[in-house]
Amino acid sequence: MSKAAPNRKLLKGATGDWEVVIGLEVHAQVNSEAKLFSGASTAFGAEPNTQVSLVDAAMPGMLPVINEECIRQAVRTGLGLNAKINLRSVFDRKNYFYPDLPQGYQISQYKSPIVGEGEVRLDMPDGETVTVGIERVHLEQDAGKLLHDQHPTMSFVDLNRSGVALMEIVSKPDLRSADEAKAYVAKLRSILRYLGTCDGDMEKGNLRADVNVSVRRPGEPFGTRCEIKNVNSIRFIGQAVEHEARRQIDLIEDGGKIVQETRLFDPAKGETRAMRSKEEAHDYRYFPDPDLLPLEMAPALVADLKAQLPELPDQKKARFMRDYGLAAYDADVLTAEHAAAAYFEDVARGRDPKAAANWVINELAGRLNKEGKDILVSPVSSAQLGAILDLIAAGTISGKIAKDLFEIVWSDGGDPHRIVEQRGMRQVTDLSAIEKVVDEIAAANPDKVEQARANPKLIGWFVGQAMKASGGKANPQTVNDLLKRKLGV
Ligand code: ADP
Ligand code: MG
């Protein structure tokens, strides 16, 4: 075997290096007004059991009718994942008993999913590009929810979610580290949000992942995997992978064997624990749902949806680098969220794009993060930030004053130009005014003047004093030039 290149992703065990292998099954709730096979609303937060049609409650004799918008959303998703769209797909019954599943089966797609193989590109922070294969995307119904905390001796069931459309997006086992798994889910979420096919709200459970993890010696065949169910934050996905890989390595090195099983991640403990042994497909007795014909789509429908796809994160990133001259990292940050990209483009229009990127990424995003606010409701609008940049570019205010101005606009709103006038925030470039300040400082500190003449580096002290005396409004370059002239250095 040829000598493998050193691999920073490998994990160290007591007996040597290990490689972790990860594949994800992501459940993404489809953005649609109505459920997959009924007209009941999908809106979040309603009173329990107020959004349940007779179909969702599985009343005898009810027939499912496919919601075409959910089909279009799945096709858009497939196109966004550069995947093969299957013009013919089949809905199957996946049979199992659970109190939150009144039908006794979930309608899903098994052998013939609506979307076939595709891929997602990850640009890792170290510059590496990782291509993750998509195995398939299929449509299925969500189940209801059991409520165990409403009554001391009884459990209740809320069927509002029963029948809501989910897309199950299955990756190939192409991920090799916790960081790659996190980057994959972040990228997938970004693509879905751009497409408008899922809101990606992980806190509400609208995007959640089953994380499959195995370990192997580098170069060996895949090991036995465990599946960690329903992890609902990107950070937890990273922690679950790390803990699970370590658990498996320790177990194997102690002479044990991994058994394929379903596990749960406990965020409080940061560890996974066994839930049940893995069920096999035959346990579900899949068969085509006799109430639903195979789904046949016209090629024109797919072509039409393809023609209407929005610009997606990879394309937007490439355009930002090309048209605005942004570095890859900045372009990545600005294009992860569609709303941030739009905000940036508003600010950058007709202005210096690098300054715009800098302000959006550092000042604005930093401030929004701190207060947990979304850029869509940013207290400083793109027009206001643009005006602040104009004031800097015109030399009306310094960069330092601009930060103060940003704070004022953030908390009080208003037109930045007017605020600068009203509050007297203009940068002083007027030579005579600055000269007066400098003369006063020199007169009060004759010893410092002597020292600065001997050692011109000490001029910095005078610049600092002059800036302070002017309330930060003196133009530092002007102060510097003037001082050098005055002190003859
Ligand atoms: P099943 O049909 O039992 O759910 P699949 O073959 O569809 O199994 O795989 C489910 C998920 O598990 C996929 O995301 C796949 O990438 C991942 N996976 C498969 N084999 C492994 C492995 N050895 N290690 C880690 N993940 C794996
Ligand atoms: Mg599976």
PDB file of N, CA, C and O in Angstrom, residues 411-468:
ATOM      1  N   SER A 411     -29.357  52.561  18.283  1.00  0.00           N
ATOM      2  CA  SER A 411     -30.323  52.686  19.381  1.00  0.00           C
ATOM      3  C   SER A 411     -31.401  53.735  19.139  1.00  0.00           C
ATOM      4  O   SER A 411     -32.515  53.565  19.623  1.00  0.00           O
ATOM      5  N   ASP A 412     -31.086  54.805  18.390  1.00  0.00           N
ATOM      6  CA  ASP A 412     -32.091  55.874  18.237  1.00  0.00           C
ATOM      7  C   ASP A 412     -32.655  55.981  16.831  1.00  0.00           C
ATOM      8  O   ASP A 412     -33.612  56.728  16.604  1.00  0.00           O
ATOM      9  N   GLY A 413     -32.049  55.294  15.858  1.00  0.00           N
ATOM     10  CA  GLY A 413     -32.494  55.454  14.471  1.00  0.00           C
ATOM     11  C   GLY A 413     -32.098  56.819  13.939  1.00  0.00           C
ATOM     12  O   GLY A 413     -31.316  57.545  14.556  1.00  0.00           O
ATOM     13  N   GLY A 414     -32.630  57.209  12.808  1.00  0.00           N
ATOM     14  CA  GLY A 414     -32.378  58.545  12.257  1.00  0.00           C
ATOM     15  C   GLY A 414     -31.448  58.531  11.062  1.00  0.00           C
ATOM     16  O   GLY A 414     -30.823  57.525  10.733  1.00  0.00           O
ATOM     17  N   ASP A 415     -31.386  59.693  10.416  1.00  0.00           N
ATOM     18  CA  ASP A 415     -30.570  59.855   9.215  1.00  0.00           C
ATOM     19  C   ASP A 415     -29.138  60.180   9.642  1.00  0.00           C
ATOM     20  O   ASP A 415     -28.901  61.218  10.282  1.00  0.00           O
ATOM     21  N   PRO A 416     -28.182  59.325   9.303  1.00  0.00           N
ATOM     22  CA  PRO A 416     -26.802  59.546   9.749  1.00  0.00           C
ATOM     23  C   PRO A 416     -26.264  60.930   9.386  1.00  0.00           C
ATOM     24  O   PRO A 416     -25.559  61.544  10.190  1.00  0.00           O
ATOM     25  N   HIS A 417     -26.596  61.457   8.200  1.00  0.00           N
ATOM     26  CA  HIS A 417     -26.099  62.791   7.810  1.00  0.00           C
ATOM     27  C   HIS A 417     -26.589  63.850   8.793  1.00  0.00           C
ATOM     28  O   HIS A 417     -25.830  64.699   9.245  1.00  0.00           O
ATOM     29  N   ARG A 418     -27.876  63.759   9.128  1.00  0.00           N
ATOM     30  CA  ARG A 418     -28.443  64.758  10.041  1.00  0.00           C
ATOM     31  C   ARG A 418     -27.865  64.617  11.444  1.00  0.00           C
ATOM     32  O   ARG A 418     -27.589  65.610  12.122  1.00  0.00           O
ATOM     33  N   ILE A 419     -27.687  63.371  11.867  1.00  0.00           N
ATOM     34  CA  ILE A 419     -27.128  63.156  13.213  1.00  0.00           C
ATOM     35  C   ILE A 419     -25.737  63.793  13.311  1.00  0.00           C
ATOM     36  O   ILE A 419     -25.416  64.472  14.292  1.00  0.00           O
ATOM     37  N   VAL A 420     -24.922  63.613  12.273  1.00  0.00           N
ATOM     38  CA  VAL A 420     -23.577  64.178  12.275  1.00  0.00           C
ATOM     39  C   VAL A 420     -23.632  65.697  12.412  1.00  0.00           C
ATOM     40  O   VAL A 420     -22.891  66.296  13.191  1.00  0.00           O
ATOM     41  N   GLU A 421     -24.570  66.336  11.683  1.00  0.00           N
ATOM     42  CA  GLU A 421     -24.689  67.793  11.762  1.00  0.00           C
ATOM     43  C   GLU A 421     -25.186  68.216  13.136  1.00  0.00           C
ATOM     44  O   GLU A 421     -24.597  69.057  13.800  1.00  0.00           O
ATOM     45  N   GLN A 422     -26.286  67.575  13.576  1.00  0.00           N
ATOM     46  CA  GLN A 422     -26.907  67.980  14.832  1.00  0.00           C
ATOM     47  C   GLN A 422     -25.968  67.806  16.020  1.00  0.00           C
ATOM     48  O   GLN A 422     -25.951  68.613  16.940  1.00  0.00           O
ATOM     49  N   ARG A 423     -25.211  66.725  16.013  1.00  0.00           N
ATOM     50  CA  ARG A 423     -24.368  66.448  17.181  1.00  0.00           C
ATOM     51  C   ARG A 423     -22.935  66.952  16.999  1.00  0.00           C
ATOM     52  O   ARG A 423     -22.071  66.652  17.820  1.00  0.00           O
ATOM     53  N   GLY A 424     -22.691  67.668  15.905  1.00  0.00           N
ATOM     54  CA  GLY A 424     -21.357  68.220  15.693  1.00  0.00           C
ATOM     55  C   GLY A 424     -20.287  67.145  15.633  1.00  0.00           C
ATOM     56  O   GLY A 424     -19.253  67.231  16.302  1.00  0.00           O
ATOM     57  N   MET A 425     -20.546  66.086  14.887  1.00  0.00           N
ATOM     58  CA  MET A 425     -19.598  64.975  14.846  1.00  0.00           C
ATOM     59  C   MET A 425     -18.621  65.053  13.680  1.00  0.00           C
ATOM     60  O   MET A 425     -17.809  64.155  13.485  1.00  0.00           O
ATOM     61  N   ARG A 426     -18.727  66.124  12.911  1.00  0.00           N
ATOM     62  CA  ARG A 426     -17.822  66.263  11.766  1.00  0.00           C
ATOM     63  C   ARG A 426     -16.377  66.171  12.194  1.00  0.00           C
ATOM     64  O   ARG A 426     -15.985  66.737  13.211  1.00  0.00           O
ATOM     65  N   GLN A 427     -15.605  65.549  11.373  1.00  0.00           N
ATOM     66  CA  GLN A 427     -14.171  65.451  11.598  1.00  0.00           C
ATOM     67  C   GLN A 427     -13.587  66.847  11.373  1.00  0.00           C
ATOM     68  O   GLN A 427     -13.985  67.537  10.441  1.00  0.00           O
ATOM     69  N   VAL A 428     -12.685  67.227  12.252  1.00  0.00           N
ATOM     70  CA  VAL A 428     -12.083  68.542  12.071  1.00  0.00           C
ATOM     71  C   VAL A 428     -10.903  68.406  11.131  1.00  0.00           C
ATOM     72  O   VAL A 428      -9.902  67.787  11.463  1.00  0.00           O
ATOM     73  N   THR A 429     -11.023  68.996   9.951  1.00  0.00           N
ATOM     74  CA  THR A 429      -9.888  68.980   9.031  1.00  0.00           C
ATOM     75  C   THR A 429      -9.345  70.393   8.894  1.00  0.00           C
ATOM     76  O   THR A 429      -8.336  70.634   8.259  1.00  0.00           O
ATOM     77  N   ASP A 430     -10.079  71.289   9.551  1.00  0.00           N
ATOM     78  CA  ASP A 430      -9.713  72.694   9.514  1.00  0.00           C
ATOM     79  C   ASP A 430      -8.361  72.874  10.227  1.00  0.00           C
ATOM     80  O   ASP A 430      -8.237  72.682  11.432  1.00  0.00           O
ATOM     81  N   LEU A 431      -7.362  73.256   9.440  1.00  0.00           N
ATOM     82  CA  LEU A 431      -5.998  73.338   9.962  1.00  0.00           C
ATOM     83  C   LEU A 431      -5.858  74.262  11.156  1.00  0.00           C
ATOM     84  O   LEU A 431      -5.219  73.917  12.155  1.00  0.00           O
ATOM     85  N   SER A 432      -6.486  75.431  11.080  1.00  0.00           N
ATOM     86  CA  SER A 432      -6.258  76.407  12.148  1.00  0.00           C
ATOM     87  C   SER A 432      -6.817  75.901  13.469  1.00  0.00           C
ATOM     88  O   SER A 432      -6.224  76.106  14.533  1.00  0.00           O
ATOM     89  N   ALA A 433      -7.960  75.188  13.405  1.00  0.00           N
ATOM     90  CA  ALA A 433      -8.547  74.664  14.643  1.00  0.00           C
ATOM     91  C   ALA A 433      -7.623  73.615  15.254  1.00  0.00           C
ATOM     92  O   ALA A 433      -7.381  73.608  16.465  1.00  0.00           O
ATOM     93  N   ILE A 434      -7.096  72.735  14.395  1.00  0.00           N
ATOM     94  CA  ILE A 434      -6.207  71.692  14.907  1.00  0.00           C
ATOM     95  C   ILE A 434      -4.908  72.305  15.424  1.00  0.00           C
ATOM     96  O   ILE A 434      -4.376  71.922  16.472  1.00  0.00           O
ATOM     97  N   GLU A 435      -4.449  73.315  14.686  1.00  0.00           N
ATOM     98  CA  GLU A 435      -3.196  73.963  15.071  1.00  0.00           C
ATOM     99  C   GLU A 435      -3.297  74.541  16.485  1.00  0.00           C
ATOM    100  O   GLU A 435      -2.377  74.427  17.289  1.00  0.00           O
ATOM    101  N   LYS A 436      -4.464  75.118  16.760  1.00  0.00           N
ATOM    102  CA  LYS A 436      -4.671  75.718  18.062  1.00  0.00           C
ATOM    103  C   LYS A 436      -4.531  74.664  19.168  1.00  0.00           C
ATOM    104  O   LYS A 436      -3.838  74.870  20.164  1.00  0.00           O
ATOM    105  N   VAL A 437      -5.161  73.533  18.940  1.00  0.00           N
ATOM    106  CA  VAL A 437      -5.098  72.438  19.918  1.00  0.00           C
ATOM    107  C   VAL A 437      -3.651  71.993  20.117  1.00  0.00           C
ATOM    108  O   VAL A 437      -3.167  71.846  21.249  1.00  0.00           O
ATOM    109  N   VAL A 438      -2.954  71.796  18.995  1.00  0.00           N
ATOM    110  CA  VAL A 438      -1.575  71.307  19.059  1.00  0.00           C
ATOM    111  C   VAL A 438      -0.676  72.308  19.788  1.00  0.00           C
ATOM    112  O   VAL A 438       0.141  71.923  20.640  1.00  0.00           O
ATOM    113  N   ASP A 439      -0.854  73.575  19.502  1.00  0.00           N
ATOM    114  CA  ASP A 439      -0.052  74.608  20.152  1.00  0.00           C
ATOM    115  C   ASP A 439      -0.252  74.593  21.655  1.00  0.00           C
ATOM    116  O   ASP A 439       0.710  74.709  22.428  1.00  0.00           O
ATOM    117  N   GLU A 440      -1.515  74.432  22.065  1.00  0.00           N
ATOM    118  CA  GLU A 440      -1.814  74.406  23.492  1.00  0.00           C
ATOM    119  C   GLU A 440      -1.107  73.249  24.185  1.00  0.00           C
ATOM    120  O   GLU A 440      -0.529  73.404  25.252  1.00  0.00           O
ATOM    121  N   ILE A 441      -1.170  72.090  23.542  1.00  0.00           N
ATOM    122  CA  ILE A 441      -0.548  70.906  24.151  1.00  0.00           C
ATOM    123  C   ILE A 441       0.968  71.080  24.231  1.00  0.00           C
ATOM    124  O   ILE A 441       1.598  70.769  25.258  1.00  0.00           O
ATOM    125  N   ALA A 442       1.562  71.630  23.145  1.00  0.00           N
ATOM    126  CA  ALA A 442       3.023  71.820  23.116  1.00  0.00           C
ATOM    127  C   ALA A 442       3.446  72.801  24.216  1.00  0.00           C
ATOM    128  O   ALA A 442       4.413  72.563  24.947  1.00  0.00           O
ATOM    129  N   ALA A 443       2.653  73.882  24.369  1.00  0.00           N
ATOM    130  CA  ALA A 443       2.995  74.902  25.362  1.00  0.00           C
ATOM    131  C   ALA A 443       2.930  74.340  26.773  1.00  0.00           C
ATOM    132  O   ALA A 443       3.734  74.687  27.642  1.00  0.00           O
ATOM    133  N   ALA A 444       1.987  73.449  27.002  1.00  0.00           N
ATOM    134  CA  ALA A 444       1.808  72.888  28.342  1.00  0.00           C
ATOM    135  C   ALA A 444       2.819  71.784  28.653  1.00  0.00           C
ATOM    136  O   ALA A 444       2.979  71.377  29.795  1.00  0.00           O
ATOM    137  N   ASN A 445       3.499  71.276  27.623  1.00  0.00           N
ATOM    138  CA  ASN A 445       4.409  70.144  27.842  1.00  0.00           C
ATOM    139  C   ASN A 445       5.769  70.339  27.175  1.00  0.00           C
ATOM    140  O   ASN A 445       6.157  69.574  26.292  1.00  0.00           O
ATOM    141  N   PRO A 446       6.500  71.373  27.608  1.00  0.00           N
ATOM    142  CA  PRO A 446       7.776  71.667  26.937  1.00  0.00           C
ATOM    143  C   PRO A 446       8.766  70.503  27.010  1.00  0.00           C
ATOM    144  O   PRO A 446       9.522  70.258  26.067  1.00  0.00           O
ATOM    145  N   ASP A 447       8.733  69.754  28.154  1.00  0.00           N
ATOM    146  CA  ASP A 447       9.665  68.626  28.290  1.00  0.00           C
ATOM    147  C   ASP A 447       9.403  67.559  27.219  1.00  0.00           C
ATOM    148  O   ASP A 447      10.315  67.012  26.615  1.00  0.00           O
ATOM    149  N   LYS A 448       8.103  67.297  26.971  1.00  0.00           N
ATOM    150  CA  LYS A 448       7.739  66.293  25.973  1.00  0.00           C
ATOM    151  C   LYS A 448       8.166  66.747  24.570  1.00  0.00           C
ATOM    152  O   LYS A 448       8.533  65.935  23.718  1.00  0.00           O
ATOM    153  N   VAL A 449       8.110  68.056  24.357  1.00  0.00           N
ATOM    154  CA  VAL A 449       8.524  68.583  23.049  1.00  0.00           C
ATOM    155  C   VAL A 449      10.003  68.284  22.823  1.00  0.00           C
ATOM    156  O   VAL A 449      10.398  67.798  21.755  1.00  0.00           O
ATOM    157  N   GLU A 450      10.811  68.529  23.870  1.00  0.00           N
ATOM    158  CA  GLU A 450      12.248  68.247  23.774  1.00  0.00           C
ATOM    159  C   GLU A 450      12.501  66.774  23.453  1.00  0.00           C
ATOM    160  O   GLU A 450      13.270  66.433  22.559  1.00  0.00           O
ATOM    161  N   GLN A 451      11.783  65.927  24.225  1.00  0.00           N
ATOM    162  CA  GLN A 451      11.970  64.482  24.037  1.00  0.00           C
ATOM    163  C   GLN A 451      11.595  64.054  22.629  1.00  0.00           C
ATOM    164  O   GLN A 451      12.282  63.248  22.005  1.00  0.00           O
ATOM    165  N   ALA A 452      10.491  64.607  22.117  1.00  0.00           N
ATOM    166  CA  ALA A 452      10.015  64.204  20.790  1.00  0.00           C
ATOM    167  C   ALA A 452      10.990  64.662  19.708  1.00  0.00           C
ATOM    168  O   ALA A 452      11.161  63.988  18.688  1.00  0.00           O
ATOM    169  N   ARG A 453      11.636  65.802  19.937  1.00  0.00           N
ATOM    170  CA  ARG A 453      12.615  66.276  18.948  1.00  0.00           C
ATOM    171  C   ARG A 453      13.770  65.285  18.865  1.00  0.00           C
ATOM    172  O   ARG A 453      14.291  65.018  17.787  1.00  0.00           O
ATOM    173  N   ALA A 454      14.158  64.739  20.065  1.00  0.00           N
ATOM    174  CA  ALA A 454      15.258  63.778  20.096  1.00  0.00           C
ATOM    175  C   ALA A 454      14.818  62.411  19.562  1.00  0.00           C
ATOM    176  O   ALA A 454      15.584  61.703  18.920  1.00  0.00           O
ATOM    177  N   ASN A 455      13.570  62.069  19.828  1.00  0.00           N
ATOM    178  CA  ASN A 455      13.069  60.743  19.442  1.00  0.00           C
ATOM    179  C   ASN A 455      11.678  60.873  18.802  1.00  0.00           C
ATOM    180  O   ASN A 455      10.666  60.866  19.493  1.00  0.00           O
ATOM    181  N   PRO A 456      11.645  61.013  17.453  1.00  0.00           N
ATOM    182  CA  PRO A 456      10.384  61.319  16.754  1.00  0.00           C
ATOM    183  C   PRO A 456       9.274  60.300  16.996  1.00  0.00           C
ATOM    184  O   PRO A 456       8.104  60.607  16.789  1.00  0.00           O
ATOM    185  N   LYS A 457       9.634  59.108  17.508  1.00  0.00           N
ATOM    186  CA  LYS A 457       8.581  58.109  17.785  1.00  0.00           C
ATOM    187  C   LYS A 457       7.605  58.629  18.839  1.00  0.00           C
ATOM    188  O   LYS A 457       6.445  58.242  18.872  1.00  0.00           O
ATOM    189  N   LEU A 458       8.117  59.512  19.698  1.00  0.00           N
ATOM    190  CA  LEU A 458       7.277  60.010  20.800  1.00  0.00           C
ATOM    191  C   LEU A 458       6.171  60.943  20.327  1.00  0.00           C
ATOM    192  O   LEU A 458       5.335  61.376  21.107  1.00  0.00           O
ATOM    193  N   ILE A 459       6.180  61.225  19.052  1.00  0.00           N
ATOM    194  CA  ILE A 459       5.153  62.097  18.481  1.00  0.00           C
ATOM    195  C   ILE A 459       3.765  61.480  18.667  1.00  0.00           C
ATOM    196  O   ILE A 459       2.758  62.168  18.765  1.00  0.00           O
ATOM    197  N   GLY A 460       3.763  60.158  18.773  1.00  0.00           N
ATOM    198  CA  GLY A 460       2.489  59.442  18.982  1.00  0.00           C
ATOM    199  C   GLY A 460       1.750  59.960  20.210  1.00  0.00           C
ATOM    200  O   GLY A 460       0.535  60.035  20.230  1.00  0.00           O
ATOM    201  N   TRP A 461       2.506  60.308  21.242  1.00  0.00           N
ATOM    202  CA  TRP A 461       1.888  60.810  22.465  1.00  0.00           C
ATOM    203  C   TRP A 461       1.105  62.099  22.172  1.00  0.00           C
ATOM    204  O   TRP A 461      -0.026  62.272  22.626  1.00  0.00           O
ATOM    205  N   PHE A 462       1.716  62.974  21.342  1.00  0.00           N
ATOM    206  CA  PHE A 462       1.033  64.241  20.985  1.00  0.00           C
ATOM    207  C   PHE A 462      -0.214  63.982  20.151  1.00  0.00           C
ATOM    208  O   PHE A 462      -1.244  64.622  20.339  1.00  0.00           O
ATOM    209  N   VAL A 463      -0.111  63.017  19.236  1.00  0.00           N
ATOM    210  CA  VAL A 463      -1.278  62.700  18.398  1.00  0.00           C
ATOM    211  C   VAL A 463      -2.424  62.250  19.298  1.00  0.00           C
ATOM    212  O   VAL A 463      -3.559  62.713  19.173  1.00  0.00           O
ATOM    213  N   GLY A 464      -2.076  61.377  20.252  1.00  0.00           N
ATOM    214  CA  GLY A 464      -3.104  60.883  21.171  1.00  0.00           C
ATOM    215  C   GLY A 464      -3.753  62.021  21.947  1.00  0.00           C
ATOM    216  O   GLY A 464      -4.978  62.087  22.057  1.00  0.00           O
ATOM    217  N   GLN A 465      -2.909  62.960  22.466  1.00  0.00           N
ATOM    218  CA  GLN A 465      -3.445  64.088  23.240  1.00  0.00           C
ATOM    219  C   GLN A 465      -4.344  64.971  22.375  1.00  0.00           C
ATOM    220  O   GLN A 465      -5.408  65.395  22.811  1.00  0.00           O
ATOM    221  N   ALA A 466      -3.886  65.217  21.149  1.00  0.00           N
ATOM    222  CA  ALA A 466      -4.659  66.095  20.261  1.00  0.00           C
ATOM    223  C   ALA A 466      -5.997  65.458  19.900  1.00  0.00           C
ATOM    224  O   ALA A 466      -7.029  66.128  19.847  1.00  0.00           O
ATOM    225  N   MET A 467      -5.979  64.132  19.663  1.00  0.00           N
ATOM    226  CA  MET A 467      -7.225  63.441  19.344  1.00  0.00           C
ATOM    227  C   MET A 467      -8.181  63.525  20.525  1.00  0.00           C
ATOM    228  O   MET A 467      -9.373  63.773  20.357  1.00  0.00           O
ATOM    229  N   LYS A 468      -7.625  63.344  21.722  1.00  0.00           N
ATOM    230  CA  LYS A 468      -8.451  63.382  22.921  1.00  0.00           C
ATOM    231  C   LYS A 468      -9.055  64.779  23.096  1.00  0.00           C
ATOM    232  O   LYS A 468     -10.261  64.922  23.331  1.00  0.00           O
TER     233      LYS A 468
END
